[in-house]
GROMACS .gro file of N, CA and C in nm:
model
  252
    1MET      N    1  -3.227   2.448  -2.246
    1MET     CA    2  -3.184   2.555  -2.362
    1MET      C    3  -3.327   2.603  -2.502
    2LEU      N    4  -3.330   2.438  -2.472
    2LEU     CA    5  -3.465   2.452  -2.629
    2LEU      C    6  -3.623   2.552  -2.585
    3LEU      N    7  -3.644   2.590  -2.383
    3LEU     CA    8  -3.722   2.659  -2.365
    3LEU      C    9  -3.708   2.800  -2.404
    4ALA      N   10  -3.607   2.842  -2.436
    4ALA     CA   11  -3.561   2.969  -2.495
    4ALA      C   12  -3.615   2.996  -2.633
    5VAL      N   13  -3.645   2.888  -2.742
    5VAL     CA   14  -3.754   2.964  -2.851
    5VAL      C   15  -3.884   2.914  -2.885
    6PRO      N   16  -3.964   2.874  -2.746
    6PRO     CA   17  -4.107   2.946  -2.732
    6PRO      C   18  -4.123   3.107  -2.682
    7TYR      N   19  -3.999   3.131  -2.556
    7TYR     CA   20  -3.987   3.253  -2.521
    7TYR      C   21  -3.996   3.325  -2.588
    8MET      N   22  -3.895   3.343  -2.741
    8MET     CA   23  -3.879   3.399  -2.825
    8MET      C   24  -4.004   3.464  -2.928
    9VAL      N   25  -4.085   3.352  -2.980
    9VAL     CA   26  -4.189   3.334  -3.056
    9VAL      C   27  -4.245   3.427  -2.973
   10ALA      N   28  -4.322   3.380  -2.807
   10ALA     CA   29  -4.405   3.472  -2.806
   10ALA      C   30  -4.373   3.619  -2.755
   11ALA      N   31  -4.212   3.646  -2.750
   11ALA     CA   32  -4.211   3.824  -2.785
   11ALA      C   33  -4.177   3.862  -2.930
   12VAL      N   34  -4.178   3.793  -3.025
   12VAL     CA   35  -4.224   3.829  -3.139
   12VAL      C   36  -4.349   3.893  -3.156
   13ALA      N   37  -4.438   3.770  -3.067
   13ALA     CA   38  -4.593   3.786  -3.094
   13ALA      C   39  -4.627   3.902  -3.028
   14CYS      N   40  -4.612   3.914  -2.907
   14CYS     CA   41  -4.611   4.039  -2.797
   14CYS      C   42  -4.538   4.189  -2.929
   15ILE      N   43  -4.435   4.208  -2.979
   15ILE     CA   44  -4.374   4.273  -3.061
   15ILE      C   45  -4.493   4.362  -3.117
   16GLY      N   46  -4.527   4.234  -3.247
   16GLY     CA   47  -4.601   4.272  -3.358
   16GLY      C   48  -4.763   4.330  -3.223
   17LEU      N   49  -4.795   4.276  -3.142
   17LEU     CA   50  -4.912   4.307  -3.100
   17LEU      C   51  -4.865   4.440  -3.031
   18SER      N   52  -4.811   4.499  -2.998
   18SER     CA   53  -4.788   4.631  -2.882
   18SER      C   54  -4.786   4.764  -3.012
   19GLU      N   55  -4.772   4.697  -3.123
   19GLU     CA   56  -4.805   4.805  -3.240
   19GLU      C   57  -4.975   4.852  -3.188
   20HIS      N   58  -4.999   4.797  -3.166
   20HIS     CA   59  -5.180   4.820  -3.101
   20HIS      C   60  -5.220   4.889  -2.970
   21GLY      N   61  -5.066   4.899  -2.886
   21GLY     CA   62  -5.108   4.973  -2.792
   21GLY      C   63  -5.117   4.829  -2.694
   22GLY      N   64  -5.113   4.882  -2.533
   22GLY     CA   65  -5.078   4.822  -2.413
   22GLY      C   66  -4.971   4.762  -2.407
   23TRP      N   67  -4.976   4.692  -2.290
   23TRP     CA   68  -4.839   4.653  -2.193
   23TRP      C   69  -4.747   4.574  -2.283
   24PHE      N   70  -4.772   4.475  -2.350
   24PHE     CA   71  -4.713   4.451  -2.483
   24PHE      C   72  -4.589   4.461  -2.490
   25ASN      N   73  -4.502   4.582  -2.502
   25ASN     CA   74  -4.354   4.569  -2.479
   25ASN      C   75  -4.295   4.553  -2.388
   26VAL      N   76  -4.355   4.575  -2.291
   26VAL     CA   77  -4.324   4.531  -2.094
   26VAL      C   78  -4.308   4.334  -2.178
   27LEU      N   79  -4.447   4.250  -2.183
   27LEU     CA   80  -4.422   4.129  -2.226
   27LEU      C   81  -4.318   4.113  -2.240
   28ALA      N   82  -4.279   4.149  -2.392
   28ALA     CA   83  -4.233   4.138  -2.458
   28ALA      C   84  -4.033   4.176  -2.466
   29LEU      N   85  -3.988   4.278  -2.357
   29LEU     CA   86  -3.873   4.254  -2.260
   29LEU      C   87  -3.889   4.087  -2.170
   30LEU      N   88  -3.999   4.124  -2.126
   30LEU     CA   89  -3.979   3.994  -2.049
   30LEU      C   90  -3.969   3.840  -2.046
   31PHE      N   91  -3.997   3.844  -2.197
   31PHE     CA   92  -4.001   3.738  -2.243
   31PHE      C   93  -3.869   3.719  -2.336
   32ILE      N   94  -3.833   3.846  -2.337
   32ILE     CA   95  -3.665   3.849  -2.399
   32ILE      C   96  -3.519   3.792  -2.282
   33TRP      N   97  -3.585   3.797  -2.194
   33TRP     CA   98  -3.520   3.837  -2.065
   33TRP      C   99  -3.558   3.646  -1.988
   34ASN      N  100  -3.619   3.600  -2.023
   34ASN     CA  101  -3.609   3.453  -1.995
   34ASN      C  102  -3.602   3.389  -2.072
   35ALA      N  103  -3.587   3.394  -2.204
   35ALA     CA  104  -3.491   3.338  -2.347
   35ALA      C  105  -3.352   3.373  -2.301
   36PHE      N  106  -3.325   3.425  -2.332
   36PHE     CA  107  -3.181   3.461  -2.258
   36PHE      C  108  -3.090   3.388  -2.131
   37LYS      N  109  -3.195   3.403  -2.053
   37LYS     CA  110  -3.128   3.353  -1.871
   37LYS      C  111  -3.168   3.202  -1.950
   38PHE      N  112  -3.269   3.163  -2.002
   38PHE     CA  113  -3.235   2.935  -2.086
   38PHE      C  114  -3.104   2.940  -2.135
   39LEU      N  115  -3.074   3.060  -2.229
   39LEU     CA  116  -3.015   3.052  -2.320
   39LEU      C  117  -2.871   3.037  -2.271
   40VAL      N  118  -2.836   3.096  -2.182
   40VAL     CA  119  -2.718   3.105  -2.046
   40VAL      C  120  -2.746   2.965  -1.956
   41ALA      N  121  -2.830   2.929  -1.901
   41ALA     CA  122  -2.844   2.805  -1.816
   41ALA      C  123  -2.801   2.733  -1.906
   42GLY      N  124  -2.800   2.687  -1.990
   42GLY     CA  125  -2.792   2.536  -2.072
   42GLY      C  126  -2.667   2.519  -2.106
   43PRO      N  127  -2.592   2.635  -2.112
   43PRO     CA  128  -2.412   2.551  -2.112
   43PRO      C  129  -2.346   2.561  -2.004
   44ALA      N  130  -2.385   2.636  -1.887
   44ALA     CA  131  -2.350   2.675  -1.756
   44ALA      C  132  -2.386   2.536  -1.690
   45THR      N  133  -2.513   2.506  -1.673
   45THR     CA  134  -2.601   2.337  -1.605
   45THR      C  135  -2.480   2.231  -1.715
   46LEU      N  136  -2.499   2.228  -1.835
   46LEU     CA  137  -2.397   2.118  -1.856
   46LEU      C  138  -2.250   2.105  -1.825
   47VAL      N  139  -2.253   2.268  -1.807
   47VAL     CA  140  -2.033   2.271  -1.787
   47VAL      C  141  -2.061   2.179  -1.631
   48ARG      N  142  -2.150   2.176  -1.510
   48ARG     CA  143  -2.167   2.140  -1.401
   48ARG      C  144  -2.185   2.022  -1.389
   49LEU      N  145  -2.272   1.972  -1.530
   49LEU     CA  146  -2.300   1.809  -1.523
   49LEU      C  147  -2.179   1.699  -1.540
   50VAL      N  148  -2.075   1.816  -1.663
   50VAL     CA  149  -1.981   1.715  -1.689
   50VAL      C  150  -1.834   1.715  -1.530
   51ARG      N  151  -1.859   1.835  -1.473
   51ARG     CA  152  -1.779   1.834  -1.339
   51ARG      C  153  -1.835   1.765  -1.228
   52VAL      N  154  -1.935   1.716  -1.232
   52VAL     CA  155  -1.996   1.622  -1.133
   52VAL      C  156  -1.995   1.429  -1.188
   53ARG      N  157  -2.023   1.444  -1.293
   53ARG     CA  158  -1.999   1.277  -1.344
   53ARG      C  159  -1.814   1.279  -1.298
   54ALA      N  160  -1.717   1.418  -1.390
   54ALA     CA  161  -1.566   1.362  -1.342
   54ALA      C  162  -1.521   1.277  -1.224
   55ARG      N  163  -1.612   1.382  -1.105
   55ARG     CA  164  -1.602   1.336  -0.944
   55ARG      C  165  -1.667   1.224  -0.935
   56GLU      N  166  -1.739   1.154  -0.993
   56GLU     CA  167  -1.802   1.063  -0.907
   56GLU      C  168  -1.759   0.931  -1.041
   57SER      N  169  -1.696   0.966  -1.179
   57SER     CA  170  -1.571   0.865  -1.204
   57SER      C  171  -1.457   0.862  -1.108
   58ARG      N  172  -1.453   0.943  -1.105
   58ARG     CA  173  -1.268   0.971  -1.006
   58ARG      C  174  -1.312   0.899  -0.855
   59ALA      N  175  -1.428   0.913  -0.804
   59ALA     CA  176  -1.441   0.874  -0.690
   59ALA      C  177  -1.450   0.689  -0.738
   60ARG      N  178  -1.534   0.644  -0.820
   60ARG     CA  179  -1.571   0.540  -0.803
   60ARG      C  180  -1.417   0.441  -0.823
   61ARG      N  181  -1.312   0.513  -0.930
   61ARG     CA  182  -1.180   0.442  -0.905
   61ARG      C  183  -1.129   0.409  -0.831
   62ILE      N  184  -1.119   0.515  -0.758
   62ILE     CA  185  -1.055   0.531  -0.588
   62ILE      C  186  -1.096   0.420  -0.525
   63LEU      N  187  -1.237   0.375  -0.528
   63LEU     CA  188  -1.316   0.311  -0.399
   63LEU      C  189  -1.273   0.172  -0.455
   64ALA      N  190  -1.269   0.134  -0.635
   64ALA     CA  191  -1.264   0.006  -0.647
   64ALA      C  192  -1.138  -0.074  -0.620
   65MET      N  193  -1.055   0.053  -0.617
   65MET     CA  194  -0.856   0.001  -0.609
   65MET      C  195  -0.850   0.029  -0.476
   66LEU      N  196  -0.906   0.083  -0.382
   66LEU     CA  197  -0.974   0.028  -0.248
   66LEU      C  198  -1.003  -0.104  -0.179
   67GLU      N  199  -1.097  -0.131  -0.302
   67GLU     CA  200  -1.160  -0.275  -0.245
   67GLU      C  201  -1.039  -0.378  -0.302
   68LEU      N  202  -1.010  -0.333  -0.401
   68LEU     CA  203  -0.907  -0.416  -0.447
   68LEU      C  204  -0.757  -0.463  -0.353
   69GLU      N  205  -0.718  -0.357  -0.245
   69GLU     CA  206  -0.655  -0.323  -0.161
   69GLU      C  207  -0.706  -0.395  -0.073
   70ALA      N  208  -0.782  -0.405  -0.015
   70ALA     CA  209  -0.869  -0.430   0.061
   70ALA      C  210  -0.867  -0.615   0.040
   71GLU      N  211  -0.917  -0.676  -0.045
   71GLU     CA  212  -0.924  -0.821  -0.089
   71GLU      C  213  -0.806  -0.877  -0.077
   72GLN      N  214  -0.703  -0.785  -0.125
   72GLN     CA  215  -0.534  -0.841  -0.127
   72GLN      C  216  -0.525  -0.853   0.040
   73GLY      N  217  -0.513  -0.717   0.085
   73GLY     CA  218  -0.472  -0.751   0.250
   73GLY      C  219  -0.539  -0.821   0.297
   74GLN      N  220  -0.650  -0.887   0.249
   74GLN     CA  221  -0.772  -1.051   0.354
   74GLN      C  222  -0.713  -1.132   0.309
   75THR      N  223  -0.653  -1.157   0.196
   75THR     CA  224  -0.594  -1.284   0.159
   75THR      C  225  -0.442  -1.291   0.227
   76GLY      N  226  -0.401  -1.173   0.218
   76GLY     CA  227  -0.256  -1.198   0.325
   76GLY      C  228  -0.245  -1.267   0.366
   77GLN      N  229  -0.350  -1.158   0.493
   77GLN     CA  230  -0.334  -1.160   0.610
   77GLN      C  231  -0.326  -1.254   0.664
   78PRO      N  232  -0.429  -1.341   0.676
   78PRO     CA  233  -0.436  -1.520   0.744
   78PRO      C  234  -0.275  -1.571   0.758
   79GLU      N  235  -0.240  -1.560   0.610
   79GLU     CA  236  -0.063  -1.619   0.561
   79GLU      C  237   0.022  -1.599   0.643
   80LEU      N  238   0.002  -1.430   0.642
   80LEU     CA  239   0.097  -1.374   0.778
   80LEU      C  240   0.123  -1.457   0.917
   81ALA      N  241  -0.034  -1.465   0.971
   81ALA     CA  242  -0.085  -1.478   1.097
   81ALA      C  243  -0.023  -1.630   1.083
   82LEU      N  244  -0.043  -1.686   1.033
   82LEU     CA  245   0.029  -1.840   0.999
   82LEU      C  246   0.155  -1.863   0.967
   83ARG      N  247   0.224  -1.836   0.935
   83ARG     CA  248   0.379  -1.801   0.957
   83ARG      C  249   0.444  -1.749   1.056
   84ARG      N  250   0.376  -1.671   1.123
   84ARG     CA  251   0.408  -1.645   1.266
   84ARG      C  252   0.414  -1.772   1.374
   0.00000   0.00000   0.00000
């Protein structure tokens, strides 16, 4: 999102230069478009990152529970074999 700031500065500079003629209006429009893309992409990426981190955390918890159950099952199985 911080990359939008230089694009906006460049857009303002191009708007100032467009008074002298040339293609600066088109460049200013391009810079503004790119700045808005960065402004939208920042929060969207943050939301996706939070979702992925939540899935990873959930997967780690499930894996830890399965490992704990496996450890408890391994210690319990030989005892059952000796009792039979």
